[in-house]
Short mmCIF file of C-alpha atoms in Angstrom, two decimals:
data_model
loop_
_atom_site.label_atom_id
_atom_site.label_comp_id
_atom_site.label_asym_id
_atom_site.label_seq_id
_atom_site.Cartn_x
_atom_site.Cartn_y
_atom_site.Cartn_z
CA UNK T 22 27.70 42.57 33.31
CA UNK T 23 26.24 44.90 30.68
CA UNK T 24 28.40 47.90 29.81
CA UNK T 25 27.20 51.42 29.25
CA UNK T 26 28.71 52.45 25.95
CA UNK T 27 27.71 54.62 23.02
CA UNK T 28 29.10 55.95 19.79
CA UNK T 29 30.38 58.97 21.71
CA UNK T 30 31.82 56.88 24.56
CA UNK T 31 33.15 53.64 23.05
CA UNK T 32 35.50 51.18 24.70
CA UNK T 33 38.99 50.62 23.34
CA UNK T 34 39.72 47.21 21.81
CA UNK T 35 42.18 46.44 24.58
CA UNK T 36 39.58 47.13 27.25
CA UNK T 37 37.03 44.88 25.52
CA UNK T 38 39.61 42.12 25.19
CA UNK T 39 40.59 42.56 28.85
CA UNK T 40 36.95 42.34 29.96
CA UNK T 41 36.35 39.23 27.87
CA UNK T 42 39.47 37.65 29.36
CA UNK T 43 38.20 38.47 32.83
CA UNK T 44 34.85 36.83 32.19
CA UNK T 45 36.50 33.73 30.70
CA UNK T 46 38.96 33.46 33.61
CA UNK T 47 35.99 33.02 35.92
CA UNK T 48 35.00 29.81 34.10
CA UNK T 49 36.08 26.54 35.62
CA UNK T 50 37.63 23.52 33.95
CA UNK T 51 35.34 21.39 31.78
CA UNK T 52 35.56 17.99 30.12
CA UNK T 53 35.37 18.38 26.34
CA UNK T 54 35.07 15.63 23.68
CA UNK T 55 36.19 16.05 20.09
CA UNK T 56 38.37 14.79 17.31
CA UNK T 57 41.96 15.89 16.84
CA UNK T 58 42.39 17.47 13.43
CA UNK T 59 45.77 19.09 13.86
CA UNK T 60 48.65 18.11 16.12
CA UNK T 61 51.83 20.15 16.50
CA UNK T 62 54.71 18.79 18.62
CA UNK T 63 57.73 20.94 17.97
CA UNK T 64 61.04 19.40 19.03
CA UNK T 65 62.26 20.89 22.27
CA UNK T 66 59.06 22.85 22.85
CA UNK T 67 57.38 22.41 26.18
CA UNK T 68 53.87 23.03 24.82
CA UNK T 69 51.86 20.89 22.40
CA UNK T 70 49.24 22.53 20.16
CA UNK T 71 46.06 20.70 19.14
CA UNK T 72 42.91 21.54 17.20
CA UNK T 73 39.83 19.84 18.59
CA UNK T 74 36.85 19.60 16.24
CA UNK T 75 33.21 18.63 16.72
CA UNK T 76 32.64 15.84 14.12
CA UNK T 77 28.97 16.74 13.80
CA UNK T 78 29.40 20.49 13.27
CA UNK T 79 31.84 22.78 11.56
CA UNK T 80 33.24 24.04 14.89
CA UNK T 81 36.84 23.82 16.11
CA UNK T 82 38.74 25.12 19.10
CA UNK T 83 42.45 25.36 19.80
CA UNK T 84 43.88 23.34 22.68
CA UNK T 85 47.28 23.67 24.33
CA UNK T 86 48.87 21.46 26.93
CA UNK T 87 52.25 20.86 28.44
CA UNK T 88 54.39 18.21 26.83
CA UNK T 89 54.24 15.93 29.86
CA UNK T 90 50.42 15.98 29.67
CA UNK T 91 50.45 14.88 26.05
CA UNK T 92 53.35 12.42 26.43
CA UNK T 93 51.14 10.35 28.73
CA UNK T 94 48.89 9.46 25.74
CA UNK T 95 51.26 10.11 22.83
CA UNK T 96 51.45 6.40 21.95
CA UNK T 97 47.67 6.07 21.32
CA UNK T 98 46.62 9.58 20.29
CA UNK T 99 47.22 10.82 16.73
CA UNK T 100 45.45 13.08 14.29
CA UNK T 101 41.90 11.84 13.69
CA UNK T 102 41.61 10.24 17.14
CA UNK T 103 38.70 11.02 19.42
CA UNK T 104 39.71 12.26 22.83
CA UNK T 105 38.25 13.70 26.01
CA UNK T 106 40.22 16.53 27.59
CA UNK T 107 39.94 18.29 30.93
CA UNK T 108 40.66 21.90 30.09
CA UNK T 109 40.14 25.44 31.29
CA UNK T 110 39.09 28.14 28.79
CA UNK T 111 41.72 30.84 28.26
CA UNK T 112 41.63 34.15 26.42
CA UNK T 113 44.74 35.39 24.63
CA UNK T 114 44.12 39.13 24.74
CA UNK T 115 46.74 40.33 22.17
CA UNK T 116 45.12 38.30 19.40
CA UNK T 117 41.61 38.07 20.80
CA UNK T 118 41.77 34.29 20.59
CA UNK T 119 39.98 31.66 22.71
CA UNK T 120 41.73 28.39 23.52
CA UNK T 121 41.57 25.56 26.02
CA UNK T 122 44.43 24.75 28.38
CA UNK T 123 44.32 20.97 28.84
CA UNK T 124 45.50 19.38 32.06
CA UNK T 125 44.44 15.82 31.20
CA UNK T 126 43.82 13.95 27.94
CA UNK T 127 42.00 10.62 27.66
CA UNK T 128 41.55 8.71 24.41
CA UNK T 129 38.02 7.51 23.73
CA UNK T 130 38.22 3.74 23.44
CA UNK T 131 36.22 1.52 21.09
CA UNK T 132 34.23 0.17 24.00
CA UNK T 133 33.18 3.66 25.04
CA UNK T 134 32.26 4.55 21.47
CA UNK T 135 30.15 1.43 21.09
CA UNK T 136 28.41 2.10 24.41
CA UNK T 137 27.56 5.64 23.33
CA UNK T 138 26.34 4.42 19.97
CA UNK T 139 24.12 1.86 21.67
CA UNK T 140 22.67 4.56 23.92
CA UNK T 141 22.06 6.82 20.90
CA UNK T 142 20.51 3.89 19.02
CA UNK T 143 18.01 3.27 21.83
CA UNK T 144 17.16 6.95 22.04
CA UNK T 145 16.52 7.26 18.30
CA UNK T 146 14.56 4.01 18.22
CA UNK T 147 12.34 5.30 21.03
CA UNK T 148 11.53 8.31 18.82
CA UNK T 149 10.35 5.94 16.09
CA UNK T 150 13.06 6.80 13.56
CA UNK T 151 13.77 3.12 12.92
CA UNK T 152 10.12 2.02 12.73
CA UNK T 153 9.36 -0.31 9.76
CA UNK T 154 6.25 1.68 8.81
CA UNK T 155 8.47 4.69 8.03
CA UNK T 156 10.38 2.76 5.37
CA UNK T 157 9.68 3.85 1.80
CA UNK T 158 9.57 1.38 -1.07
CA UNK T 159 12.24 1.64 -3.75
CA UNK T 160 11.12 2.22 -7.36
CA UNK T 161 11.31 -0.81 -9.63
CA UNK T 162 13.45 0.98 -12.22
CA UNK T 163 15.01 4.25 -11.00
CA UNK T 164 15.77 6.68 -13.81
CA UNK T 165 18.26 8.79 -11.81
CA UNK T 166 20.18 7.54 -8.75
CA UNK T 167 21.91 9.86 -6.32
CA UNK T 168 25.22 8.43 -5.10
CA UNK T 169 27.06 9.78 -2.04
CA UNK T 170 30.56 8.30 -1.75
CA UNK T 171 34.25 9.02 -1.44
CA UNK T 172 36.12 10.47 -4.41
CA UNK T 173 37.58 7.78 -6.71
CA UNK T 174 36.73 5.16 -4.09
CA UNK T 175 36.30 1.44 -4.63
CA UNK T 176 32.74 1.78 -3.32
CA UNK T 177 31.90 4.28 -6.06
CA UNK T 178 33.43 2.05 -8.71
CA UNK T 179 31.57 -1.03 -7.45
CA UNK T 180 28.19 0.70 -7.46
CA UNK T 181 28.61 2.32 -10.89
CA UNK T 182 30.05 -0.73 -12.64
CA UNK T 183 27.58 -3.24 -11.22
CA UNK T 184 24.58 -0.98 -11.78
CA UNK T 185 25.49 -0.22 -15.40
CA UNK T 186 26.28 -3.86 -16.03
CA UNK T 187 22.78 -4.75 -14.84
CA UNK T 188 20.97 -1.88 -16.58
CA UNK T 189 23.17 0.11 -19.00
CA UNK T 190 20.69 2.99 -19.33
CA UNK T 191 20.72 3.89 -15.63
CA UNK T 192 21.94 7.42 -14.77
CA UNK T 193 23.78 8.64 -11.65
CA UNK T 194 24.21 11.97 -9.90
CA UNK T 195 27.44 11.37 -7.95
CA UNK T 196 28.37 13.54 -4.97
CA UNK T 197 31.94 12.95 -3.79
CA UNK T 198 32.40 13.71 -0.10
CA UNK T 199 34.72 12.89 2.76
CA UNK T 200 33.64 9.52 4.19
CA UNK T 201 35.75 9.65 7.34
CA UNK T 202 37.32 12.29 9.50
CA UNK T 203 36.03 15.57 10.83
CA UNK T 204 34.55 16.79 7.54
CA UNK T 205 32.61 13.62 6.76
CA UNK T 206 29.37 14.32 8.64
CA UNK T 207 28.61 17.84 7.34
CA UNK T 208 29.57 16.90 3.78
CA UNK T 209 27.50 13.71 3.73
CA UNK T 210 24.51 15.48 5.30
CA UNK T 211 24.70 18.30 2.77
CA UNK T 212 25.03 15.88 -0.15
CA UNK T 213 21.99 13.90 1.00
CA UNK T 214 19.93 17.08 1.39
CA UNK T 215 20.99 18.37 -2.04
CA UNK T 216 20.06 15.10 -3.76
CA UNK T 217 16.77 14.89 -1.86
CA UNK T 218 15.87 18.35 -3.18
CA UNK T 219 16.21 17.19 -6.82
CA UNK T 220 12.84 16.01 -8.15
CA UNK T 221 14.36 13.65 -10.74
CA UNK T 222 16.36 11.64 -8.18
CA UNK T 223 14.42 8.43 -7.49
CA UNK T 224 16.69 6.89 -4.87
CA UNK T 225 19.81 7.88 -2.91
CA UNK T 226 22.69 5.49 -2.12
CA UNK T 227 25.10 6.40 0.68
CA UNK T 228 28.13 4.14 0.50
CA UNK T 229 31.72 3.61 1.51
CA UNK T 230 34.06 0.66 1.91
CA UNK T 231 34.97 -1.13 5.09
CA UNK T 232 36.99 0.32 7.91
CA UNK T 233 37.49 0.43 11.64
CA UNK T 234 34.84 1.47 14.11
CA UNK T 235 36.35 4.95 14.25
CA UNK T 236 36.36 5.21 10.44
CA UNK T 237 32.66 4.39 10.25
CA UNK T 238 31.61 6.71 13.10
CA UNK T 239 30.37 9.50 10.79
CA UNK T 240 27.64 7.15 9.56
CA UNK T 241 26.33 6.73 13.09
CA UNK T 242 26.16 10.46 13.73
CA UNK T 243 22.83 11.72 15.03
CA UNK T 244 22.76 14.65 12.63
CA UNK T 245 23.13 12.33 9.62
CA UNK T 246 20.52 9.91 10.98
CA UNK T 247 17.96 12.68 11.39
CA UNK T 248 18.76 14.10 7.94
CA UNK T 249 18.11 10.71 6.33
CA UNK T 250 14.94 10.23 8.39
CA UNK T 251 13.53 13.50 7.00
CA UNK T 252 14.24 12.63 3.34
CA UNK T 253 11.29 12.26 0.97
CA UNK T 254 13.48 10.17 -1.37
CA UNK T 255 14.19 6.51 -0.47
CA UNK T 256 17.70 6.12 0.96
CA UNK T 257 19.87 2.99 0.72
CA UNK T 258 22.70 2.47 3.19
CA UNK T 259 25.71 0.51 1.92
CA UNK T 260 28.42 1.11 4.51
CA UNK T 261 31.37 -1.22 4.97
CA UNK T 262 30.89 -4.97 4.91
CA UNK T 263 28.27 -7.38 6.18
CA UNK T 264 29.23 -7.23 9.91
CA UNK T 265 29.30 -3.40 9.93
CA UNK T 266 26.05 -1.88 11.16
CA UNK T 267 26.23 1.89 11.63
CA UNK T 268 23.07 3.66 12.74
CA UNK T 269 22.50 4.77 9.15
CA UNK T 270 21.56 1.15 8.37
CA UNK T 271 18.62 1.33 10.79
CA UNK T 272 17.15 4.61 9.57
CA UNK T 273 17.68 3.97 5.85
CA UNK T 274 14.79 2.58 3.81
CA UNK T 275 16.97 -0.33 2.70
CA UNK T 276 20.25 -1.75 4.01
CA UNK T 277 22.74 -3.26 1.62
CA UNK T 278 25.58 -5.37 3.00
CA UNK T 279 28.14 -3.97 0.51
CA UNK T 280 28.28 -1.36 -2.27
CA UNK T 281 27.93 -4.16 -4.81
CA UNK T 282 24.87 -5.44 -3.00
CA UNK T 283 23.40 -1.92 -3.13
CA UNK T 284 23.71 -1.84 -6.91
CA UNK T 285 22.00 -5.25 -7.17
CA UNK T 286 19.13 -4.23 -4.90
CA UNK T 287 18.51 -0.83 -6.47
CA UNK T 288 18.90 -1.62 -10.18
CA UNK T 289 17.15 -4.61 -11.80
CA UNK T 290 19.17 -6.88 -14.07
CA UNK T 291 18.13 -6.40 -17.70
CA UNK T 292 18.96 -10.01 -18.55
CA UNK T 293 16.91 -11.33 -15.64
CA UNK T 294 14.00 -9.07 -16.57
CA UNK T 295 14.12 -10.24 -20.18
CA UNK T 296 14.11 -13.84 -18.97
CA UNK T 297 11.25 -13.11 -16.57
CA UNK T 298 9.26 -11.48 -19.37
CA UNK T 299 9.95 -14.47 -21.63
CA UNK T 300 8.83 -16.94 -18.96
CA UNK T 301 5.70 -14.94 -18.24
CA UNK T 302 4.94 -14.67 -21.94
CA UNK T 303 5.38 -18.43 -22.39
CA UNK T 304 3.23 -19.08 -19.35
CA UNK T 305 0.53 -16.77 -20.69
CA UNK T 306 0.70 -18.44 -24.10
CA UNK T 307 0.35 -21.90 -22.54
CA UNK T 308 -2.55 -20.72 -20.42
CA UNK T 309 -4.34 -19.24 -23.43
CA UNK T 310 -3.73 -22.35 -25.53
CA UNK T 311 -4.94 -24.60 -22.72
CA UNK T 312 -8.05 -22.45 -22.32
CA UNK T 313 -8.77 -22.53 -26.08
CA UNK T 314 -8.21 -26.31 -26.24
CA UNK T 315 -10.51 -26.86 -23.28
CA UNK T 316 -13.21 -24.68 -24.79
CA UNK T 317 -12.85 -26.39 -28.18
CA UNK T 318 -13.28 -29.80 -26.57
CA UNK T 319 -16.30 -28.56 -24.69
CA UNK T 320 -17.78 -27.10 -27.88
CA UNK T 321 -17.12 -30.30 -29.82
CA UNK T 322 -18.74 -32.33 -27.05
CA UNK T 323 -21.76 -30.02 -27.07
CA UNK T 324 -22.05 -30.19 -30.86
CA UNK T 325 -21.89 -33.99 -30.72
CA UNK T 326 -25.02 -34.19 -28.58
CA UNK T 327 -28.12 -35.38 -30.56
CA UNK T 328 -30.10 -32.33 -29.53
CA UNK T 329 -27.49 -30.05 -31.12
CA UNK T 330 -26.52 -32.28 -34.04
CA UNK T 331 -30.19 -32.66 -35.18
CA UNK T 332 -32.19 -29.93 -33.40
CA UNK T 333 -35.49 -31.00 -35.14
CA UNK T 334 -35.15 -34.58 -34.03
CA UNK T 335 -36.73 -33.95 -30.68
CA UNK T 336 -39.56 -32.02 -32.31
CA UNK T 337 -40.12 -34.76 -34.85
CA UNK T 338 -40.09 -37.42 -32.11
CA UNK T 339 -42.70 -35.49 -30.18
CA UNK T 340 -44.89 -34.63 -33.20
CA UNK T 341 -46.60 -38.06 -33.38
CA UNK T 342 -47.10 -38.04 -29.65
CA UNK T 343 -48.63 -34.56 -29.82
CA UNK T 344 -50.90 -35.66 -32.74
CA UNK T 345 -52.00 -38.74 -30.79
CA UNK T 346 -52.74 -36.62 -27.75
CA UNK T 347 -54.64 -34.18 -29.95
CA UNK T 348 -56.75 -36.97 -31.49
CA UNK T 349 -57.34 -38.46 -28.07
CA UNK T 350 -58.39 -35.08 -26.79
CA UNK T 351 -60.75 -34.57 -29.72
CA UNK T 352 -62.29 -38.02 -29.26
CA UNK T 353 -62.65 -37.52 -25.55
CA UNK T 354 -64.24 -34.12 -26.07
CA UNK T 355 -66.54 -35.58 -28.78
CA UNK T 356 -67.66 -38.37 -26.46
CA UNK T 357 -68.28 -35.88 -23.68
CA UNK T 358 -70.31 -33.63 -26.02
CA UNK T 359 -72.30 -36.58 -27.43
CA UNK T 360 -73.08 -37.86 -23.97
CA UNK T 361 -74.06 -34.39 -22.80
CA UNK T 362 -76.33 -33.99 -25.87
CA UNK T 363 -77.98 -37.33 -25.18
CA UNK T 364 -78.48 -36.47 -21.54
CA UNK T 365 -79.86 -33.08 -22.52
CA UNK T 366 -82.34 -34.69 -24.97
CA UNK T 367 -83.55 -37.17 -22.37
CA UNK T 368 -83.80 -34.45 -19.74
CA UNK T 369 -85.74 -32.25 -22.16
CA UNK T 370 -88.11 -35.09 -22.97
CA UNK T 371 -88.70 -35.67 -19.28
CA UNK T 372 -89.19 -31.97 -18.66
CA UNK T 373 -91.62 -31.74 -21.56
CA UNK T 374 -93.46 -34.80 -20.40
CA UNK T 375 -93.82 -33.42 -16.92
CA UNK T 376 -94.65 -29.85 -17.92
CA UNK T 377 -98.22 -28.44 -17.56
CA UNK T 378 -98.23 -27.63 -21.28
CA UNK T 379 -97.97 -31.32 -22.09
CA UNK T 380 -100.85 -32.03 -19.74
CA UNK T 381 -102.93 -29.36 -21.46
CA UNK T 382 -102.05 -30.93 -24.82
CA UNK T 383 -103.75 -34.04 -23.62
CA UNK T 384 -107.10 -32.10 -23.17
CA UNK T 385 -106.85 -30.88 -19.68
CA UNK T 386 -107.65 -27.31 -18.58
CA UNK T 387 -106.50 -25.12 -15.70
CA UNK T 388 -109.10 -22.94 -13.96
CA UNK T 389 -107.93 -19.72 -12.39
CA UNK T 390 -109.71 -17.10 -10.37
CA UNK T 391 -109.62 -13.49 -11.21
CA UNK T 392 -106.58 -13.06 -8.95
CA UNK T 393 -104.76 -15.85 -10.79
CA UNK T 394 -105.21 -18.44 -8.07
CA UNK T 395 -105.55 -21.96 -9.50
CA UNK T 396 -108.74 -23.75 -8.52
CA UNK T 397 -107.97 -27.16 -7.04
CA UNK T 398 -111.13 -27.79 -5.01
CA UNK T 399 -114.79 -27.14 -5.95
CA UNK T 400 -115.27 -25.63 -2.59
CA UNK T 401 -112.97 -22.78 -3.57
CA UNK T 402 -115.50 -21.30 -6.02
CA UNK T 403 -118.98 -19.84 -5.65
CA UNK T 404 -122.00 -19.79 -7.94
CA UNK T 405 -121.82 -17.43 -10.83
CA UNK T 406 -118.12 -16.68 -10.06
CA UNK T 407 -116.27 -15.86 -13.24
CA UNK T 408 -113.20 -18.01 -13.92
CA UNK T 409 -110.59 -18.29 -16.64
CA UNK T 410 -109.99 -21.61 -18.25
CA UNK T 411 -106.53 -22.22 -19.74
CA UNK T 412 -106.18 -24.92 -22.39
CA UNK T 413 -103.37 -26.00 -24.68
CA UNK T 414 -104.16 -23.56 -27.44
CA UNK T 415 -105.23 -20.59 -25.30
CA UNK T 416 -107.67 -19.52 -22.63
CA UNK T 417 -111.28 -18.40 -22.26
CA UNK T 418 -113.74 -17.22 -19.59
CA UNK T 419 -116.27 -19.48 -17.82
CA UNK T 420 -118.84 -18.96 -15.08
CA UNK T 421 -119.60 -21.33 -12.27
CA UNK T 422 -123.05 -22.95 -12.52
CA UNK T 423 -124.71 -23.37 -9.16
#
């Protein structure tokens, strides 16, 4: 319930603590899961003190239980173990401290962990976080590689040594973090985010050596998976050995079976690249030489052809033929002209022979009336009718004699 207070009418600290304790006392028992980070079992003490931490967040809560409650699982529960406790929240008023009073503790078995991971895997896959089309391609030759690993770990040494052996000029930005335990998830997530924010980082490798299922749990944490999924920089997962497959492997842009494998997949081998360049150069040289040889043979074959070797030969061979055709054409045209001239002369002679002028030349005359009508019958004229007589050399007037 809300309290009516003011600067003039404040509540004493004891009253506030008492009210908080009253509200917490109304809460019932709850099942809580977490990882034990501190365990205190004092000899002869009837109470065991635990610190239960959320592996995905920087949140812890104190837990107390009677010795007989803890003794039931003392053989399998140690610091770092994941447990589920049935506890009731309690408020310690003198110190203003919240704790949980556990009445039952159950260790989380490997089978339960794997079942939960499988359920989380299906949920994240349904969101599309593992889709192949989300994978980003790695650069051929990264200039700066971000490396997230344990401090002075074998995984760090394997990546650095193998990468520099393959390409001595490669540079690393190493972020040493906890790779197991309660601090692993927040530190790894923060390291990945910090490296992703650096423009010069071309690829990020998250790696650690092998371990148990519990040791590798931080790399299946949902918070880490989502952080990697949101990275703009390609991320390579190199966790454990070949059989180990944390959820980070599915969301990463590339999975490497081991830290050494990560170095081989991210950094090209300078010797192999030199050899590849040499082979390609030799192949190019052979191709160019083969092309030049083929073109030279084709050119030589073309130059050996008679038409190219003696270009005027064809013209010379055709010159006599052209001259013969020209003479033949001239003769044919001459014959045609001569024959046409002869035919024209004969036709002209016939025309002249048949023309009225030729008849007049022989002494004949043509009589015409005044209207030009030619007189063909004596009955066509009358006495004293004037006529015109046309002869070879001209014409004159005549009159009809009755």
